[in-house]
């Protein structure tokens, strides 16, 4: 278990945290999905199908996230501090096994009927809760221990370049899911930073699609704040 008393002093604010935005997206996606699976009416085909689709999207997102960390972040850590990823690499193997098990639980639920279906839904919910709990602890370890290694051996410019290489490697589906959950998971200032970066450095359609997601998923209050901060035409007209 992580020691929460140590968290406030763990990250020097001056350094670039390569995990910050994507882990907020992962936490938001996991929390939302866990709550949805808890609320799911397994006797309602439509409700079940929609929630299992989100669960399966989350599992795919988690697999991609693991691969990016293994291929880019862990490779960088091992290059300058051999052996520094052994604990988290082992946890990633465990997460892959959990994802396989959760996918099998979702399939089993879909094929079950009557009381067996209700039982399968509760089992899926509890297994997902444990998976989420393990990932929350795991991400905190990465943001303290892994970051300490990265900050010791890499400059912020190098870490930003590493993040850029990860972003450039994303499929359109991975990119869309990352943006959708960052928009929901980030605070106002971070959201403005993310969208300003897209407007300045990405093709126009990337910024436009992110704006569409923000309009769909943010509260009216947060959307108005974002529109004003980005000086969007609709904000000027309001
Ligand atoms: Fe990880």
Tab-separated table of C-alpha atoms and ligand atoms in Angstrom:
chain	number	residue	atom	x	y	z
A	1	UNK	CA	0.000	0.000	0.000
A	2	UNK	CA	1.250	3.473	-0.821
A	3	UNK	CA	1.829	5.903	2.030
A	4	UNK	CA	-0.582	8.799	1.411
A	5	UNK	CA	1.177	10.983	3.995
A	6	UNK	CA	4.150	11.180	1.609
A	7	UNK	CA	2.197	12.145	-1.493
A	8	UNK	CA	2.106	15.925	-1.074
A	9	UNK	CA	5.902	16.174	-1.102
A	10	UNK	CA	6.523	13.535	-3.754
A	11	UNK	CA	6.541	15.583	-6.961
A	12	UNK	CA	8.584	18.725	-7.439
A	13	UNK	CA	6.170	21.027	-9.267
A	14	UNK	CA	8.985	22.392	-11.416
A	15	UNK	CA	9.559	19.090	-13.231
A	16	UNK	CA	7.543	17.721	-16.140
A	17	UNK	CA	5.300	14.811	-15.090
A	18	UNK	CA	4.914	12.593	-18.159
A	19	UNK	CA	2.186	10.588	-16.400
A	20	UNK	CA	0.031	13.483	-15.175
A	21	UNK	CA	-2.542	13.947	-17.961
A	22	UNK	CA	-2.807	10.367	-19.171
A	23	UNK	CA	-3.144	8.996	-15.638
A	24	UNK	CA	-5.932	11.504	-14.919
A	25	UNK	CA	-7.650	10.147	-18.042
A	26	UNK	CA	-7.146	6.534	-16.897
A	27	UNK	CA	-8.477	7.301	-13.398
A	28	UNK	CA	-11.544	9.110	-14.809
A	29	UNK	CA	-12.279	6.311	-17.302
A	30	UNK	CA	-11.862	3.599	-14.644
A	31	UNK	CA	-13.965	5.398	-12.017
A	32	UNK	CA	-16.792	6.130	-14.436
A	33	UNK	CA	-16.824	2.550	-15.737
A	34	UNK	CA	-16.760	1.028	-12.262
A	35	UNK	CA	-19.739	3.150	-11.180
A	36	UNK	CA	-21.616	2.256	-14.385
A	37	UNK	CA	-21.027	-1.480	-13.971
A	38	UNK	CA	-22.239	-1.148	-10.358
A	39	UNK	CA	-25.465	0.544	-11.549
A	40	UNK	CA	-25.996	-1.764	-14.527
A	41	UNK	CA	-29.362	-3.571	-14.802
A	42	UNK	CA	-28.238	-6.985	-16.057
A	43	UNK	CA	-31.851	-7.787	-16.956
A	44	UNK	CA	-31.954	-4.900	-19.429
A	45	UNK	CA	-30.265	-5.892	-22.712
A	46	UNK	CA	-29.706	-2.332	-23.902
A	47	UNK	CA	-28.263	-1.106	-20.601
A	48	UNK	CA	-26.015	-4.160	-20.348
A	49	UNK	CA	-24.761	-3.866	-23.928
A	50	UNK	CA	-23.875	-0.168	-23.511
A	51	UNK	CA	-22.036	-0.710	-20.234
A	52	UNK	CA	-20.157	-3.795	-21.432
A	53	UNK	CA	-19.099	-1.817	-24.493
A	54	UNK	CA	-17.600	0.847	-22.208
A	55	UNK	CA	-15.907	-1.865	-20.143
A	56	UNK	CA	-14.401	-3.391	-23.291
A	57	UNK	CA	-13.252	0.036	-24.466
A	58	UNK	CA	-11.602	0.544	-21.076
A	59	UNK	CA	-9.838	-2.834	-21.331
A	60	UNK	CA	-8.490	-1.957	-24.794
A	61	UNK	CA	-7.395	1.437	-23.520
A	62	UNK	CA	-5.584	-0.208	-20.587
A	63	UNK	CA	-3.787	-2.631	-22.920
A	64	UNK	CA	-2.596	0.261	-25.102
A	65	UNK	CA	-1.526	2.242	-22.043
A	66	UNK	CA	0.532	-0.701	-20.752
A	67	UNK	CA	2.184	-1.123	-24.143
A	68	UNK	CA	3.097	2.564	-24.362
A	69	UNK	CA	4.606	2.527	-20.890
A	70	UNK	CA	6.505	-0.698	-21.591
A	71	UNK	CA	7.768	0.335	-25.027
A	72	UNK	CA	8.594	3.974	-24.399
A	73	UNK	CA	8.827	4.852	-20.702
A	74	UNK	CA	10.339	1.624	-19.362
A	75	UNK	CA	12.756	1.430	-22.275
A	76	UNK	CA	13.945	4.952	-21.443
A	77	UNK	CA	14.300	4.121	-17.738
A	78	UNK	CA	16.221	0.899	-18.396
A	79	UNK	CA	18.535	2.691	-20.837
A	80	UNK	CA	19.889	4.938	-18.090
A	81	UNK	CA	19.153	2.939	-14.916
A	82	UNK	CA	19.139	-0.800	-15.623
A	83	UNK	CA	16.783	-2.771	-13.381
A	84	UNK	CA	14.680	0.286	-12.497
A	85	UNK	CA	11.455	-1.090	-14.018
A	86	UNK	CA	11.465	-4.583	-12.540
A	87	UNK	CA	8.616	-3.992	-10.039
A	88	UNK	CA	6.293	-2.095	-12.406
A	89	UNK	CA	7.026	-4.431	-15.322
A	90	UNK	CA	5.895	-7.332	-13.129
A	91	UNK	CA	2.741	-5.430	-12.185
A	92	UNK	CA	2.030	-4.838	-15.883
A	93	UNK	CA	2.119	-8.597	-16.505
A	94	UNK	CA	-0.375	-9.028	-13.636
A	95	UNK	CA	-2.612	-6.298	-15.136
A	96	UNK	CA	-2.584	-8.059	-18.520
A	97	UNK	CA	-3.802	-11.242	-16.817
A	98	UNK	CA	-6.533	-9.284	-15.005
A	99	UNK	CA	-7.672	-7.702	-18.279
A	100	UNK	CA	-7.935	-11.141	-19.857
A	101	UNK	CA	-10.016	-12.332	-16.871
A	102	UNK	CA	-12.296	-9.273	-16.957
A	103	UNK	CA	-12.925	-9.735	-20.681
A	104	UNK	CA	-13.853	-13.366	-19.996
A	105	UNK	CA	-16.212	-12.243	-17.182
A	106	UNK	CA	-17.928	-9.812	-19.571
A	107	UNK	CA	-18.365	-12.587	-22.167
A	108	UNK	CA	-19.725	-14.956	-19.504
A	109	UNK	CA	-22.217	-12.343	-18.310
A	110	UNK	CA	-23.494	-11.807	-21.830
A	111	UNK	CA	-24.187	-15.525	-22.250
A	112	UNK	CA	-25.784	-16.029	-18.810
A	113	UNK	CA	-29.513	-15.841	-18.111
A	114	UNK	CA	-31.777	-15.320	-15.102
A	115	UNK	CA	-30.179	-15.354	-11.656
A	116	UNK	CA	-26.853	-16.535	-13.104
A	117	UNK	CA	-26.721	-13.253	-15.028
A	118	UNK	CA	-27.296	-11.183	-11.890
A	119	UNK	CA	-24.585	-13.156	-10.104
A	120	UNK	CA	-22.199	-12.678	-13.049
A	121	UNK	CA	-22.827	-8.912	-13.025
A	122	UNK	CA	-21.978	-8.625	-9.324
A	123	UNK	CA	-18.849	-10.763	-9.812
A	124	UNK	CA	-17.734	-8.581	-12.734
A	125	UNK	CA	-18.293	-5.436	-10.641
A	126	UNK	CA	-16.219	-6.702	-7.726
A	127	UNK	CA	-13.382	-7.957	-9.937
A	128	UNK	CA	-13.330	-4.637	-11.772
A	129	UNK	CA	-13.226	-2.819	-8.414
A	130	UNK	CA	-10.119	-4.783	-7.381
A	131	UNK	CA	-8.504	-4.106	-10.772
A	132	UNK	CA	-9.209	-0.381	-10.434
A	133	UNK	CA	-7.849	-0.354	-6.875
A	134	UNK	CA	-4.626	-2.079	-7.963
A	135	UNK	CA	-4.214	0.360	-10.836
A	136	UNK	CA	-4.740	3.403	-8.614
A	137	UNK	CA	-1.916	2.220	-6.333
A	138	UNK	CA	0.238	1.287	-9.311
A	139	UNK	CA	-0.138	4.710	-10.935
A	140	UNK	CA	0.855	6.439	-7.695
A	141	UNK	CA	4.020	4.327	-7.570
A	142	UNK	CA	4.785	5.271	-11.170
A	143	UNK	CA	4.269	8.957	-10.461
A	144	UNK	CA	6.667	8.853	-7.506
A	145	UNK	CA	9.278	6.122	-7.989
A	146	UNK	CA	9.352	5.971	-11.800
A	147	UNK	CA	9.304	9.752	-12.044
A	148	UNK	CA	12.231	9.981	-9.620
A	149	UNK	CA	14.238	7.795	-12.031
A	150	UNK	CA	13.110	9.781	-15.075
A	151	UNK	CA	13.857	13.138	-13.416
A	152	UNK	CA	17.300	11.978	-12.323
A	153	UNK	CA	18.344	10.798	-15.791
A	154	UNK	CA	16.350	12.927	-18.262
A	155	UNK	CA	15.779	16.635	-18.826
A	156	UNK	CA	12.226	17.952	-19.173
A	157	UNK	CA	12.904	18.559	-22.876
A	158	UNK	CA	13.803	14.883	-23.300
A	159	UNK	CA	10.698	13.805	-21.369
A	160	UNK	CA	8.470	16.048	-23.501
A	161	UNK	CA	10.049	14.495	-26.610
A	162	UNK	CA	9.331	11.034	-25.183
A	163	UNK	CA	5.692	12.019	-24.653
A	164	UNK	CA	5.597	13.354	-28.210
A	165	UNK	CA	6.851	10.003	-29.517
A	166	UNK	CA	4.071	8.210	-27.607
A	167	UNK	CA	1.392	10.584	-28.924
A	168	UNK	CA	2.715	10.161	-32.494
A	169	UNK	CA	2.422	6.371	-32.159
A	170	UNK	CA	-1.290	6.392	-31.195
A	171	UNK	CA	-3.925	4.912	-33.499
A	172	UNK	CA	-6.905	7.207	-34.235
A	173	UNK	CA	-9.017	5.146	-31.796
A	174	UNK	CA	-6.433	5.397	-28.996
A	175	UNK	CA	-6.041	9.103	-29.602
A	176	UNK	CA	-9.803	9.714	-29.479
A	177	UNK	CA	-10.238	7.778	-26.218
A	178	UNK	CA	-7.271	9.570	-24.611
A	179	UNK	CA	-8.712	12.958	-25.503
A	180	UNK	CA	-12.237	12.047	-24.442
A	181	UNK	CA	-11.134	10.972	-20.942
A	182	UNK	CA	-8.533	13.691	-20.481
A	183	UNK	CA	-11.284	16.225	-21.116
A	184	UNK	CA	-13.361	14.644	-18.346
A	185	UNK	CA	-10.443	14.007	-15.991
A	186	UNK	CA	-8.403	17.224	-16.182
A	187	UNK	CA	-9.108	20.403	-14.250
A	188	UNK	CA	-9.913	23.667	-16.053
A	189	UNK	CA	-6.324	24.956	-16.291
A	190	UNK	CA	-5.023	21.604	-17.552
A	191	UNK	CA	-7.868	21.353	-20.078
A	192	UNK	CA	-7.011	24.804	-21.432
A	193	UNK	CA	-3.333	23.782	-21.679
A	194	UNK	CA	-4.262	20.569	-23.550
A	195	UNK	CA	-6.555	22.284	-26.044
A	196	UNK	CA	-4.254	25.255	-26.573
A	197	UNK	CA	-1.458	22.811	-27.385
A	198	UNK	CA	-3.702	21.071	-29.934
A	199	UNK	CA	-4.726	24.367	-31.521
A	200	UNK	CA	-1.095	25.493	-31.795
A	201	UNK	CA	0.565	22.241	-32.864
A	202	UNK	CA	-1.965	19.760	-34.317
A	203	UNK	CA	-4.050	19.769	-37.517
A	204	UNK	CA	-7.286	21.804	-37.235
A	205	UNK	CA	-9.514	18.710	-37.234
A	206	UNK	CA	-7.786	17.412	-34.084
A	207	UNK	CA	-8.621	20.604	-32.188
A	208	UNK	CA	-12.170	20.662	-33.591
A	209	UNK	CA	-12.861	17.061	-32.604
A	210	UNK	CA	-11.552	17.723	-29.073
A	211	UNK	CA	-13.829	20.761	-28.826
A	212	UNK	CA	-16.785	18.593	-29.870
A	213	UNK	CA	-15.937	16.104	-27.114
A	214	UNK	CA	-15.649	18.920	-24.585
A	215	UNK	CA	-19.079	20.266	-25.569
A	216	UNK	CA	-20.558	16.769	-25.190
A	217	UNK	CA	-18.931	15.716	-21.944
A	218	UNK	CA	-18.389	18.876	-19.892
A	219	UNK	CA	-21.030	20.545	-17.743
A	220	UNK	CA	-22.428	23.809	-19.165
A	221	UNK	CA	-20.441	25.745	-16.571
A	222	UNK	CA	-17.124	24.081	-17.480
A	223	UNK	CA	-17.838	24.419	-21.203
A	224	UNK	CA	-18.496	28.173	-20.873
A	225	UNK	CA	-15.272	28.618	-18.876
A	226	UNK	CA	-13.324	26.669	-21.503
A	227	UNK	CA	-14.895	28.614	-24.395
A	228	UNK	CA	-13.944	31.912	-22.756
A	229	UNK	CA	-10.406	30.789	-21.934
A	230	UNK	CA	-9.883	29.701	-25.547
A	231	UNK	CA	-11.634	32.862	-26.855
A	232	UNK	CA	-13.917	30.749	-29.046
A	233	UNK	CA	-16.309	32.705	-31.306
A	234	UNK	CA	-19.369	31.390	-29.400
A	235	UNK	CA	-17.842	32.654	-26.127
A	236	UNK	CA	-17.384	36.139	-27.602
A	237	UNK	CA	-20.998	36.105	-28.820
A	238	UNK	CA	-22.349	35.037	-25.396
B	1	LIG	FE1	1.807	1.357	-15.569
